[in-house]
PDB file of N, CA and C in Angstrom:
ATOM      1  N   PHE A   1     -47.208  49.034   0.771  1.00  0.00           N
ATOM      2  CA  PHE A   1     -47.726  48.859   2.106  1.00  0.00           C
ATOM      3  C   PHE A   1     -48.914  47.917   2.036  1.00  0.00           C
ATOM      4  N   ILE A   2     -48.849  46.838   2.782  1.00  0.00           N
ATOM      5  CA  ILE A   2     -49.982  45.921   2.901  1.00  0.00           C
ATOM      6  C   ILE A   2     -50.442  45.996   4.348  1.00  0.00           C
ATOM      7  N   ALA A   3     -51.663  46.412   4.566  1.00  0.00           N
ATOM      8  CA  ALA A   3     -52.182  46.577   5.926  1.00  0.00           C
ATOM      9  C   ALA A   3     -53.475  45.804   6.082  1.00  0.00           C
ATOM     10  N   GLY A   4     -53.412  44.730   6.850  1.00  0.00           N
ATOM     11  CA  GLY A   4     -54.613  44.000   7.207  1.00  0.00           C
ATOM     12  C   GLY A   4     -55.317  43.304   6.060  1.00  0.00           C
ATOM     13  N   LEU A   5     -54.590  42.870   5.068  1.00  0.00           N
ATOM     14  CA  LEU A   5     -55.178  42.159   3.937  1.00  0.00           C
ATOM     15  C   LEU A   5     -54.976  40.656   4.049  1.00  0.00           C
ATOM     16  N   LEU A   6     -53.778  40.240   4.403  1.00  0.00           N
ATOM     17  CA  LEU A   6     -53.420  38.823   4.310  1.00  0.00           C
ATOM     18  C   LEU A   6     -54.244  37.935   5.226  1.00  0.00           C
ATOM     19  N   HIS A   7     -54.733  38.469   6.336  1.00  0.00           N
ATOM     20  CA  HIS A   7     -55.526  37.626   7.243  1.00  0.00           C
ATOM     21  C   HIS A   7     -56.931  37.347   6.691  1.00  0.00           C
ATOM     22  N   HIS A   8     -57.229  37.887   5.541  1.00  0.00           N
ATOM     23  CA  HIS A   8     -58.493  37.599   4.855  1.00  0.00           C
ATOM     24  C   HIS A   8     -58.315  36.546   3.761  1.00  0.00           C
ATOM     25  N   LEU A   9     -57.076  36.099   3.536  1.00  0.00           N
ATOM     26  CA  LEU A   9     -56.777  35.209   2.418  1.00  0.00           C
ATOM     27  C   LEU A   9     -56.153  33.907   2.891  1.00  0.00           C
ATOM     28  N   PRO A  10     -56.535  32.773   2.265  1.00  0.00           N
ATOM     29  CA  PRO A  10     -55.826  31.529   2.558  1.00  0.00           C
ATOM     30  C   PRO A  10     -54.391  31.625   2.046  1.00  0.00           C
ATOM     31  N   ASP A  11     -53.538  30.722   2.509  1.00  0.00           N
ATOM     32  CA  ASP A  11     -52.109  30.784   2.172  1.00  0.00           C
ATOM     33  C   ASP A  11     -51.840  30.885   0.682  1.00  0.00           C
ATOM     34  N   ASP A  12     -52.548  30.107  -0.142  1.00  0.00           N
ATOM     35  CA  ASP A  12     -52.258  30.126  -1.580  1.00  0.00           C
ATOM     36  C   ASP A  12     -52.576  31.484  -2.199  1.00  0.00           C
ATOM     37  N   GLU A  13     -53.696  32.094  -1.820  1.00  0.00           N
ATOM     38  CA  GLU A  13     -54.050  33.404  -2.364  1.00  0.00           C
ATOM     39  C   GLU A  13     -53.144  34.496  -1.813  1.00  0.00           C
ATOM     40  N   ALA A  14     -52.791  34.404  -0.531  1.00  0.00           N
ATOM     41  CA  ALA A  14     -51.858  35.376   0.045  1.00  0.00           C
ATOM     42  C   ALA A  14     -50.512  35.285  -0.669  1.00  0.00           C
ATOM     43  N   GLY A  15     -50.078  34.058  -0.979  1.00  0.00           N
ATOM     44  CA  GLY A  15     -48.832  33.876  -1.726  1.00  0.00           C
ATOM     45  C   GLY A  15     -48.895  34.509  -3.102  1.00  0.00           C
ATOM     46  N   GLU A  16     -50.052  34.410  -3.767  1.00  0.00           N
ATOM     47  CA  GLU A  16     -50.216  35.044  -5.081  1.00  0.00           C
ATOM     48  C   GLU A  16     -50.092  36.561  -4.964  1.00  0.00           C
ATOM     49  N   VAL A  17     -50.702  37.147  -3.949  1.00  0.00           N
ATOM     50  CA  VAL A  17     -50.598  38.600  -3.737  1.00  0.00           C
ATOM     51  C   VAL A  17     -49.142  38.990  -3.517  1.00  0.00           C
ATOM     52  N   LEU A  18     -48.462  38.269  -2.654  1.00  0.00           N
ATOM     53  CA  LEU A  18     -47.058  38.592  -2.366  1.00  0.00           C
ATOM     54  C   LEU A  18     -46.171  38.418  -3.589  1.00  0.00           C
ATOM     55  N   ARG A  19     -46.424  37.389  -4.384  1.00  0.00           N
ATOM     56  CA  ARG A  19     -45.661  37.189  -5.636  1.00  0.00           C
ATOM     57  C   ARG A  19     -45.855  38.370  -6.580  1.00  0.00           C
ATOM     58  N   GLU A  20     -47.097  38.831  -6.697  1.00  0.00           N
ATOM     59  CA  GLU A  20     -47.371  39.955  -7.603  1.00  0.00           C
ATOM     60  C   GLU A  20     -46.737  41.240  -7.086  1.00  0.00           C
ATOM     61  N   VAL A  21     -46.794  41.470  -5.793  1.00  0.00           N
ATOM     62  CA  VAL A  21     -46.143  42.657  -5.231  1.00  0.00           C
ATOM     63  C   VAL A  21     -44.643  42.594  -5.496  1.00  0.00           C
ATOM     64  N   ALA A  22     -44.045  41.438  -5.288  1.00  0.00           N
ATOM     65  CA  ALA A  22     -42.608  41.288  -5.556  1.00  0.00           C
ATOM     66  C   ALA A  22     -42.299  41.545  -7.030  1.00  0.00           C
ATOM     67  N   ARG A  23     -43.192  41.130  -7.908  1.00  0.00           N
ATOM     68  CA  ARG A  23     -42.978  41.309  -9.351  1.00  0.00           C
ATOM     69  C   ARG A  23     -42.994  42.780  -9.747  1.00  0.00           C
ATOM     70  N   VAL A  24     -43.922  43.556  -9.174  1.00  0.00           N
ATOM     71  CA  VAL A  24     -44.078  44.946  -9.606  1.00  0.00           C
ATOM     72  C   VAL A  24     -43.266  45.940  -8.773  1.00  0.00           C
ATOM     73  N   LEU A  25     -42.708  45.496  -7.666  1.00  0.00           N
ATOM     74  CA  LEU A  25     -41.902  46.388  -6.831  1.00  0.00           C
ATOM     75  C   LEU A  25     -40.632  46.782  -7.582  1.00  0.00           C
ATOM     76  N   MET A  26     -40.317  48.062  -7.558  1.00  0.00           N
ATOM     77  CA  MET A  26     -39.108  48.544  -8.230  1.00  0.00           C
ATOM     78  C   MET A  26     -37.882  47.872  -7.636  1.00  0.00           C
ATOM     79  N   PRO A  27     -36.843  47.659  -8.429  1.00  0.00           N
ATOM     80  CA  PRO A  27     -35.599  47.132  -7.870  1.00  0.00           C
ATOM     81  C   PRO A  27     -35.136  48.017  -6.710  1.00  0.00           C
ATOM     82  N   GLY A  28     -34.798  47.401  -5.598  1.00  0.00           N
ATOM     83  CA  GLY A  28     -34.393  48.154  -4.415  1.00  0.00           C
ATOM     84  C   GLY A  28     -35.565  48.705  -3.615  1.00  0.00           C
ATOM     85  N   GLY A  29     -36.787  48.469  -4.119  1.00  0.00           N
ATOM     86  CA  GLY A  29     -37.967  48.963  -3.405  1.00  0.00           C
ATOM     87  C   GLY A  29     -38.177  48.213  -2.101  1.00  0.00           C
ATOM     88  N   ARG A  30     -38.977  48.779  -1.252  1.00  0.00           N
ATOM     89  CA  ARG A  30     -39.257  48.179   0.056  1.00  0.00           C
ATOM     90  C   ARG A  30     -40.753  48.050   0.244  1.00  0.00           C
ATOM     91  N   ILE A  31     -41.116  47.108   1.083  1.00  0.00           N
ATOM     92  CA  ILE A  31     -42.524  46.920   1.415  1.00  0.00           C
ATOM     93  C   ILE A  31     -42.652  46.804   2.932  1.00  0.00           C
ATOM     94  N   ALA A  32     -43.723  47.347   3.451  1.00  0.00           N
ATOM     95  CA  ALA A  32     -44.077  47.192   4.865  1.00  0.00           C
ATOM     96  C   ALA A  32     -45.390  46.420   4.908  1.00  0.00           C
ATOM     97  N   ILE A  33     -45.412  45.401   5.734  1.00  0.00           N
ATOM     98  CA  ILE A  33     -46.607  44.585   5.899  1.00  0.00           C
ATOM     99  C   ILE A  33     -47.015  44.643   7.366  1.00  0.00           C
ATOM    100  N   TRP A  34     -48.294  44.896   7.593  1.00  0.00           N
ATOM    101  CA  TRP A  34     -48.828  45.064   8.936  1.00  0.00           C
ATOM    102  C   TRP A  34     -50.068  44.195   9.002  1.00  0.00           C
ATOM    103  N   GLU A  35     -50.069  43.185   9.862  1.00  0.00           N
ATOM    104  CA  GLU A  35     -51.168  42.224   9.923  1.00  0.00           C
ATOM    105  C   GLU A  35     -51.626  41.951  11.346  1.00  0.00           C
ATOM    106  N   ASP A  36     -52.918  41.697  11.489  1.00  0.00           N
ATOM    107  CA  ASP A  36     -53.479  41.310  12.787  1.00  0.00           C
ATOM    108  C   ASP A  36     -52.837  40.021  13.277  1.00  0.00           C
ATOM    109  N   ILE A  37     -52.519  39.992  14.554  1.00  0.00           N
ATOM    110  CA  ILE A  37     -52.047  38.772  15.205  1.00  0.00           C
ATOM    111  C   ILE A  37     -52.885  38.569  16.467  1.00  0.00           C
ATOM    112  N   PRO A  38     -52.907  37.364  16.997  1.00  0.00           N
ATOM    113  CA  PRO A  38     -53.666  37.144  18.233  1.00  0.00           C
ATOM    114  C   PRO A  38     -53.171  38.052  19.361  1.00  0.00           C
ATOM    115  N   THR A  39     -54.093  38.534  20.150  1.00  0.00           N
ATOM    116  CA  THR A  39     -53.773  39.403  21.278  1.00  0.00           C
ATOM    117  C   THR A  39     -52.871  38.679  22.261  1.00  0.00           C
ATOM    118  N   GLN A  40     -51.827  39.355  22.729  1.00  0.00           N
ATOM    119  CA  GLN A  40     -50.834  38.748  23.608  1.00  0.00           C
ATOM    120  C   GLN A  40     -51.118  38.973  25.090  1.00  0.00           C
ATOM    121  N   SER A  41     -51.631  40.117  25.441  1.00  0.00           N
ATOM    122  CA  SER A  41     -51.743  40.488  26.849  1.00  0.00           C
ATOM    123  C   SER A  41     -53.055  40.024  27.474  1.00  0.00           C
ATOM    124  N   PRO A  42     -52.983  39.377  28.625  1.00  0.00           N
ATOM    125  CA  PRO A  42     -54.217  39.031  29.337  1.00  0.00           C
ATOM    126  C   PRO A  42     -54.940  40.276  29.864  1.00  0.00           C
ATOM    127  N   TRP A  43     -54.251  41.419  29.860  1.00  0.00           N
ATOM    128  CA  TRP A  43     -54.847  42.670  30.311  1.00  0.00           C
ATOM    129  C   TRP A  43     -55.588  43.395  29.196  1.00  0.00           C
ATOM    130  N   ASN A  44     -55.710  42.755  28.056  1.00  0.00           N
ATOM    131  CA  ASN A  44     -56.411  43.337  26.910  1.00  0.00           C
ATOM    132  C   ASN A  44     -57.648  42.480  26.604  1.00  0.00           C
ATOM    133  N   PRO A  45     -58.721  42.620  27.368  1.00  0.00           N
ATOM    134  CA  PRO A  45     -59.895  41.768  27.149  1.00  0.00           C
ATOM    135  C   PRO A  45     -60.692  42.136  25.898  1.00  0.00           C
ATOM    136  N   VAL A  46     -60.508  43.339  25.374  1.00  0.00           N
ATOM    137  CA  VAL A  46     -61.279  43.788  24.216  1.00  0.00           C
ATOM    138  C   VAL A  46     -60.702  43.255  22.903  1.00  0.00           C
ATOM    139  N   GLY A  47     -59.363  43.129  22.817  1.00  0.00           N
ATOM    140  CA  GLY A  47     -58.714  42.680  21.580  1.00  0.00           C
ATOM    141  C   GLY A  47     -59.257  41.364  21.051  1.00  0.00           C
ATOM    142  N   PRO A  48     -59.375  40.308  21.876  1.00  0.00           N
ATOM    143  CA  PRO A  48     -59.905  39.044  21.366  1.00  0.00           C
ATOM    144  C   PRO A  48     -61.351  39.157  20.858  1.00  0.00           C
ATOM    145  N   ILE A  49     -62.135  40.014  21.481  1.00  0.00           N
ATOM    146  CA  ILE A  49     -63.523  40.198  21.025  1.00  0.00           C
ATOM    147  C   ILE A  49     -63.535  40.847  19.646  1.00  0.00           C
ATOM    148  N   ILE A  50     -62.722  41.875  19.473  1.00  0.00           N
ATOM    149  CA  ILE A  50     -62.651  42.551  18.169  1.00  0.00           C
ATOM    150  C   ILE A  50     -62.170  41.573  17.104  1.00  0.00           C
ATOM    151  N   HIS A  51     -61.172  40.753  17.424  1.00  0.00           N
ATOM    152  CA  HIS A  51     -60.681  39.775  16.450  1.00  0.00           C
ATOM    153  C   HIS A  51     -61.766  38.769  16.070  1.00  0.00           C
ATOM    154  N   ARG A  52     -62.581  38.338  17.018  1.00  0.00           N
ATOM    155  CA  ARG A  52     -63.659  37.400  16.686  1.00  0.00           C
ATOM    156  C   ARG A  52     -64.694  38.032  15.778  1.00  0.00           C
ATOM    157  N   LEU A  53     -64.884  39.350  15.891  1.00  0.00           N
ATOM    158  CA  LEU A  53     -65.858  40.050  15.048  1.00  0.00           C
ATOM    159  C   LEU A  53     -65.307  40.375  13.663  1.00  0.00           C
ATOM    160  N   ASP A  54     -63.984  40.354  13.520  1.00  0.00           N
ATOM    161  CA  ASP A  54     -63.341  40.614  12.236  1.00  0.00           C
ATOM    162  C   ASP A  54     -63.721  39.507  11.259  1.00  0.00           C
ATOM    163  N   LEU A  55     -63.885  39.843  10.012  1.00  0.00           N
ATOM    164  CA  LEU A  55     -64.266  38.854   9.008  1.00  0.00           C
ATOM    165  C   LEU A  55     -63.089  38.068   8.457  1.00  0.00           C
ATOM    166  N   GLY A  56     -61.877  38.352   8.928  1.00  0.00           N
ATOM    167  CA  GLY A  56     -60.698  37.629   8.443  1.00  0.00           C
ATOM    168  C   GLY A  56     -60.626  36.242   9.058  1.00  0.00           C
ATOM    169  N   ASP A  57     -60.719  35.238   8.229  1.00  0.00           N
ATOM    170  CA  ASP A  57     -60.718  33.848   8.705  1.00  0.00           C
ATOM    171  C   ASP A  57     -59.322  33.247   8.788  1.00  0.00           C
ATOM    172  N   TYR A  58     -58.296  33.990   8.419  1.00  0.00           N
ATOM    173  CA  TYR A  58     -56.951  33.425   8.315  1.00  0.00           C
ATOM    174  C   TYR A  58     -55.931  34.193   9.148  1.00  0.00           C
ATOM    175  N   MET A  59     -56.332  34.641  10.334  1.00  0.00           N
ATOM    176  CA  MET A  59     -55.369  35.317  11.195  1.00  0.00           C
ATOM    177  C   MET A  59     -54.287  34.310  11.585  1.00  0.00           C
ATOM    178  N   ARG A  60     -53.052  34.731  11.466  1.00  0.00           N
ATOM    179  CA  ARG A  60     -51.919  33.844  11.720  1.00  0.00           C
ATOM    180  C   ARG A  60     -51.099  34.351  12.897  1.00  0.00           C
ATOM    181  N   ARG A  61     -50.330  33.465  13.467  1.00  0.00           N
ATOM    182  CA  ARG A  61     -49.361  33.854  14.487  1.00  0.00           C
ATOM    183  C   ARG A  61     -48.172  34.513  13.767  1.00  0.00           C
ATOM    184  N   PRO A  62     -47.388  35.339  14.470  1.00  0.00           N
ATOM    185  CA  PRO A  62     -46.275  36.042  13.813  1.00  0.00           C
ATOM    186  C   PRO A  62     -45.343  35.126  13.021  1.00  0.00           C
ATOM    187  N   GLU A  63     -45.003  33.958  13.570  1.00  0.00           N
ATOM    188  CA  GLU A  63     -44.090  33.055  12.855  1.00  0.00           C
ATOM    189  C   GLU A  63     -44.733  32.494  11.586  1.00  0.00           C
ATOM    190  N   GLU A  64     -46.061  32.394  11.557  1.00  0.00           N
ATOM    191  CA  GLU A  64     -46.739  31.929  10.345  1.00  0.00           C
ATOM    192  C   GLU A  64     -46.694  32.993   9.252  1.00  0.00           C
ATOM    193  N   TYR A  65     -46.815  34.264   9.638  1.00  0.00           N
ATOM    194  CA  TYR A  65     -46.661  35.338   8.643  1.00  0.00           C
ATOM    195  C   TYR A  65     -45.241  35.344   8.089  1.00  0.00           C
ATOM    196  N   LEU A  66     -44.256  35.129   8.957  1.00  0.00           N
ATOM    197  CA  LEU A  66     -42.871  35.072   8.473  1.00  0.00           C
ATOM    198  C   LEU A  66     -42.713  33.981   7.413  1.00  0.00           C
ATOM    199  N   ARG A  67     -43.226  32.798   7.681  1.00  0.00           N
ATOM    200  CA  ARG A  67     -43.123  31.697   6.708  1.00  0.00           C
ATOM    201  C   ARG A  67     -43.839  32.022   5.404  1.00  0.00           C
ATOM    202  N   LEU A  68     -44.906  32.801   5.480  1.00  0.00           N
ATOM    203  CA  LEU A  68     -45.655  33.175   4.289  1.00  0.00           C
ATOM    204  C   LEU A  68     -44.904  34.230   3.466  1.00  0.00           C
ATOM    205  N   ILE A  69     -44.254  35.163   4.138  1.00  0.00           N
ATOM    206  CA  ILE A  69     -43.613  36.308   3.474  1.00  0.00           C
ATOM    207  C   ILE A  69     -42.202  35.992   2.983  1.00  0.00           C
ATOM    208  N   GLU A  70     -41.447  35.217   3.755  1.00  0.00           N
ATOM    209  CA  GLU A  70     -40.018  34.997   3.457  1.00  0.00           C
ATOM    210  C   GLU A  70     -39.717  34.453   2.060  1.00  0.00           C
ATOM    211  N   PRO A  71     -40.544  33.617   1.456  1.00  0.00           N
ATOM    212  CA  PRO A  71     -40.203  33.168   0.100  1.00  0.00           C
ATOM    213  C   PRO A  71     -40.216  34.290  -0.945  1.00  0.00           C
ATOM    214  N   HIS A  72     -40.826  35.421  -0.607  1.00  0.00           N
ATOM    215  CA  HIS A  72     -40.999  36.497  -1.590  1.00  0.00           C
ATOM    216  C   HIS A  72     -40.143  37.730  -1.306  1.00  0.00           C
ATOM    217  N   PHE A  73     -39.767  37.928  -0.042  1.00  0.00           N
ATOM    218  CA  PHE A  73     -39.041  39.135   0.344  1.00  0.00           C
ATOM    219  C   PHE A  73     -37.992  38.810   1.393  1.00  0.00           C
ATOM    220  N   ALA A  74     -36.889  39.559   1.380  1.00  0.00           N
ATOM    221  CA  ALA A  74     -35.893  39.473   2.449  1.00  0.00           C
ATOM    222  C   ALA A  74     -36.390  40.353   3.589  1.00  0.00           C
ATOM    223  N   ILE A  75     -36.718  39.767   4.699  1.00  0.00           N
ATOM    224  CA  ILE A  75     -37.250  40.515   5.830  1.00  0.00           C
ATOM    225  C   ILE A  75     -36.083  41.112   6.615  1.00  0.00           C
ATOM    226  N   THR A  76     -36.090  42.445   6.737  1.00  0.00           N
ATOM    227  CA  THR A  76     -35.025  43.129   7.465  1.00  0.00           C
ATOM    228  C   THR A  76     -35.427  43.436   8.898  1.00  0.00           C
ATOM    229  N   HIS A  77     -36.719  43.411   9.176  1.00  0.00           N
ATOM    230  CA  HIS A  77     -37.215  43.660  10.532  1.00  0.00           C
ATOM    231  C   HIS A  77     -38.578  42.994  10.684  1.00  0.00           C
ATOM    232  N   SER A  78     -38.805  42.417  11.831  1.00  0.00           N
ATOM    233  CA  SER A  78     -40.146  41.963  12.182  1.00  0.00           C
ATOM    234  C   SER A  78     -40.349  42.205  13.664  1.00  0.00           C
ATOM    235  N   GLY A  79     -41.551  42.499  14.026  1.00  0.00           N
ATOM    236  CA  GLY A  79     -41.848  42.767  15.422  1.00  0.00           C
ATOM    237  C   GLY A  79     -43.339  42.867  15.648  1.00  0.00           C
ATOM    238  N   ARG A  80     -43.685  43.149  16.874  1.00  0.00           N
ATOM    239  CA  ARG A  80     -45.083  43.290  17.267  1.00  0.00           C
ATOM    240  C   ARG A  80     -45.331  44.726  17.698  1.00  0.00           C
ATOM    241  N   MET A  81     -46.575  45.159  17.534  1.00  0.00           N
ATOM    242  CA  MET A  81     -46.968  46.461  18.050  1.00  0.00           C
ATOM    243  C   MET A  81     -48.440  46.407  18.416  1.00  0.00           C
ATOM    244  N   ARG A  82     -48.840  47.309  19.252  1.00  0.00           N
ATOM    245  CA  ARG A  82     -50.250  47.428  19.577  1.00  0.00           C
ATOM    246  C   ARG A  82     -50.712  48.823  19.190  1.00  0.00           C
ATOM    247  N   SER A  83     -51.892  48.873  18.597  1.00  0.00           N
ATOM    248  CA  SER A  83     -52.541  50.131  18.289  1.00  0.00           C
ATOM    249  C   SER A  83     -53.946  50.042  18.870  1.00  0.00           C
ATOM    250  N   GLY A  84     -54.207  50.810  19.887  1.00  0.00           N
ATOM    251  CA  GLY A  84     -55.483  50.697  20.582  1.00  0.00           C
ATOM    252  C   GLY A  84     -55.592  49.321  21.231  1.00  0.00           C
ATOM    253  N   TRP A  85     -56.638  48.603  20.912  1.00  0.00           N
ATOM    254  CA  TRP A  85     -56.875  47.271  21.472  1.00  0.00           C
ATOM    255  C   TRP A  85     -56.274  46.153  20.624  1.00  0.00           C
ATOM    256  N   MET A  86     -55.768  46.485  19.453  1.00  0.00           N
ATOM    257  CA  MET A  86     -55.345  45.471  18.490  1.00  0.00           C
ATOM    258  C   MET A  86     -53.841  45.249  18.530  1.00  0.00           C
ATOM    259  N   ASP A  87     -53.449  43.995  18.367  1.00  0.00           N
ATOM    260  CA  ASP A  87     -52.040  43.628  18.236  1.00  0.00           C
ATOM    261  C   ASP A  87     -51.747  43.346  16.761  1.00  0.00           C
ATOM    262  N   TYR A  88     -50.563  43.753  16.334  1.00  0.00           N
ATOM    263  CA  TYR A  88     -50.178  43.584  14.929  1.00  0.00           C
ATOM    264  C   TYR A  88     -48.769  43.013  14.832  1.00  0.00           C
ATOM    265  N   GLY A  89     -48.542  42.238  13.799  1.00  0.00           N
ATOM    266  CA  GLY A  89     -47.208  41.845  13.407  1.00  0.00           C
ATOM    267  C   GLY A  89     -46.780  42.809  12.304  1.00  0.00           C
ATOM    268  N   VAL A  90     -45.558  43.301  12.398  1.00  0.00           N
ATOM    269  CA  VAL A  90     -45.028  44.243  11.408  1.00  0.00           C
ATOM    270  C   VAL A  90     -43.804  43.616  10.784  1.00  0.00           C
ATOM    271  N   TYR A  91     -43.749  43.647   9.453  1.00  0.00           N
ATOM    272  CA  TYR A  91     -42.673  43.000   8.700  1.00  0.00           C
ATOM    273  C   TYR A  91     -42.176  43.976   7.647  1.00  0.00           C
ATOM    274  N   LEU A  92     -40.877  44.264   7.668  1.00  0.00           N
ATOM    275  CA  LEU A  92     -40.265  45.165   6.683  1.00  0.00           C
ATOM    276  C   LEU A  92     -39.280  44.372   5.841  1.00  0.00           C
TER     277      LEU A  92
END
Protein backbone atom coordinates (compact mmCIF):
# COMPACT_ATOMS: atom_id res chain seq x y z
CA PHE A 1 0.00 0.00 0.00
CA ILE A 2 1.41 3.37 -1.02
CA ALA A 3 -0.58 6.26 0.43
CA GLY A 4 0.33 9.84 -0.27
CA LEU A 5 4.03 9.31 -0.92
CA LEU A 6 4.51 9.80 -4.65
CA HIS A 7 3.35 13.42 -4.69
CA HIS A 8 6.41 14.23 -2.58
CA LEU A 9 8.83 12.79 -5.17
CA PRO A 10 9.94 13.88 -8.64
CA ASP A 11 9.23 11.40 -11.44
CA ASP A 12 12.68 9.77 -11.36
CA GLU A 13 12.58 9.11 -7.60
CA ALA A 14 8.95 7.96 -7.72
CA GLY A 15 9.96 5.56 -10.50
CA GLU A 16 12.74 4.18 -8.29
CA VAL A 17 10.25 3.55 -5.47
CA LEU A 18 7.84 1.80 -7.82
CA ARG A 19 10.64 -0.31 -9.33
CA GLU A 20 11.72 -1.44 -5.86
CA VAL A 21 8.15 -2.26 -4.82
CA ALA A 22 7.73 -4.30 -8.00
CA ARG A 23 11.00 -6.10 -7.25
CA VAL A 24 10.06 -7.13 -3.71
CA LEU A 25 6.36 -7.82 -4.28
CA MET A 26 5.59 -11.53 -4.12
CA PRO A 27 4.62 -13.16 -7.41
CA GLY A 28 0.89 -12.61 -7.81
CA GLY A 29 1.00 -9.91 -5.14
CA ARG A 30 -1.07 -6.77 -5.43
CA ILE A 31 -0.48 -3.15 -4.60
CA ALA A 32 -2.90 -0.31 -3.90
CA ILE A 33 -1.73 3.23 -4.53
CA TRP A 34 -3.65 6.22 -3.21
CA GLU A 35 -2.41 9.70 -4.13
CA ASP A 36 -3.56 13.30 -3.81
CA ILE A 37 -5.00 14.77 -6.99
CA PRO A 38 -6.23 18.29 -7.68
CA THR A 39 -9.68 18.99 -6.26
CA GLN A 40 -12.40 18.48 -8.88
CA SER A 41 -15.50 20.08 -7.41
CA PRO A 42 -16.05 23.84 -7.37
CA TRP A 43 -18.18 23.15 -4.27
CA ASN A 44 -15.08 22.10 -2.34
CA PRO A 45 -13.35 25.40 -1.47
CA VAL A 46 -11.27 23.86 1.35
CA GLY A 47 -9.54 21.13 -0.73
CA PRO A 48 -7.39 23.52 -2.81
CA ILE A 49 -6.29 25.35 0.34
CA ILE A 50 -5.23 22.11 2.03
CA HIS A 51 -3.34 21.06 -1.11
CA ARG A 52 -1.45 24.38 -1.17
CA LEU A 53 -0.42 23.83 2.46
CA ASP A 54 0.76 20.27 1.74
CA LEU A 55 4.52 19.98 1.37
CA GLY A 56 4.22 17.72 -1.69
CA ASP A 57 5.62 19.60 -4.67
CA TYR A 58 4.76 16.93 -7.25
CA MET A 59 1.00 16.51 -7.12
CA ARG A 60 -0.06 15.04 -10.45
CA ARG A 61 -3.28 14.74 -12.38
CA PRO A 62 -4.77 11.19 -12.46
CA GLU A 63 -3.50 10.50 -16.00
CA GLU A 64 0.02 11.52 -14.92
CA TYR A 65 -0.05 8.98 -12.08
CA LEU A 66 -1.16 6.34 -14.58
CA ARG A 67 1.83 7.11 -16.82
CA LEU A 68 4.12 6.90 -13.80
CA ILE A 69 2.72 3.59 -12.49
CA GLU A 70 2.00 1.65 -15.71
CA PRO A 71 5.63 0.80 -16.57
CA HIS A 72 5.90 -1.08 -13.26
CA PHE A 73 2.46 -2.62 -12.65
CA ALA A 74 -0.57 -3.85 -14.60
CA ILE A 75 -3.32 -1.54 -13.41
CA THR A 76 -6.60 -3.42 -12.95
CA HIS A 77 -8.57 -0.45 -11.61
CA SER A 78 -8.16 3.28 -11.37
CA GLY A 79 -10.57 5.87 -10.13
CA ARG A 80 -11.16 8.91 -8.00
CA MET A 81 -12.47 9.21 -4.48
CA ARG A 82 -12.97 11.91 -1.92
CA SER A 83 -12.22 11.59 1.76
CA GLY A 84 -13.30 14.64 3.69
CA TRP A 85 -12.07 17.68 1.74
CA MET A 86 -9.39 15.80 -0.19
CA ASP A 87 -9.59 14.18 -3.62
CA TYR A 88 -7.50 11.10 -4.34
CA GLY A 89 -6.57 8.98 -7.31
CA VAL A 90 -6.72 5.26 -6.50
CA TYR A 91 -4.80 2.70 -8.54
CA LEU A 92 -4.92 -1.08 -8.05
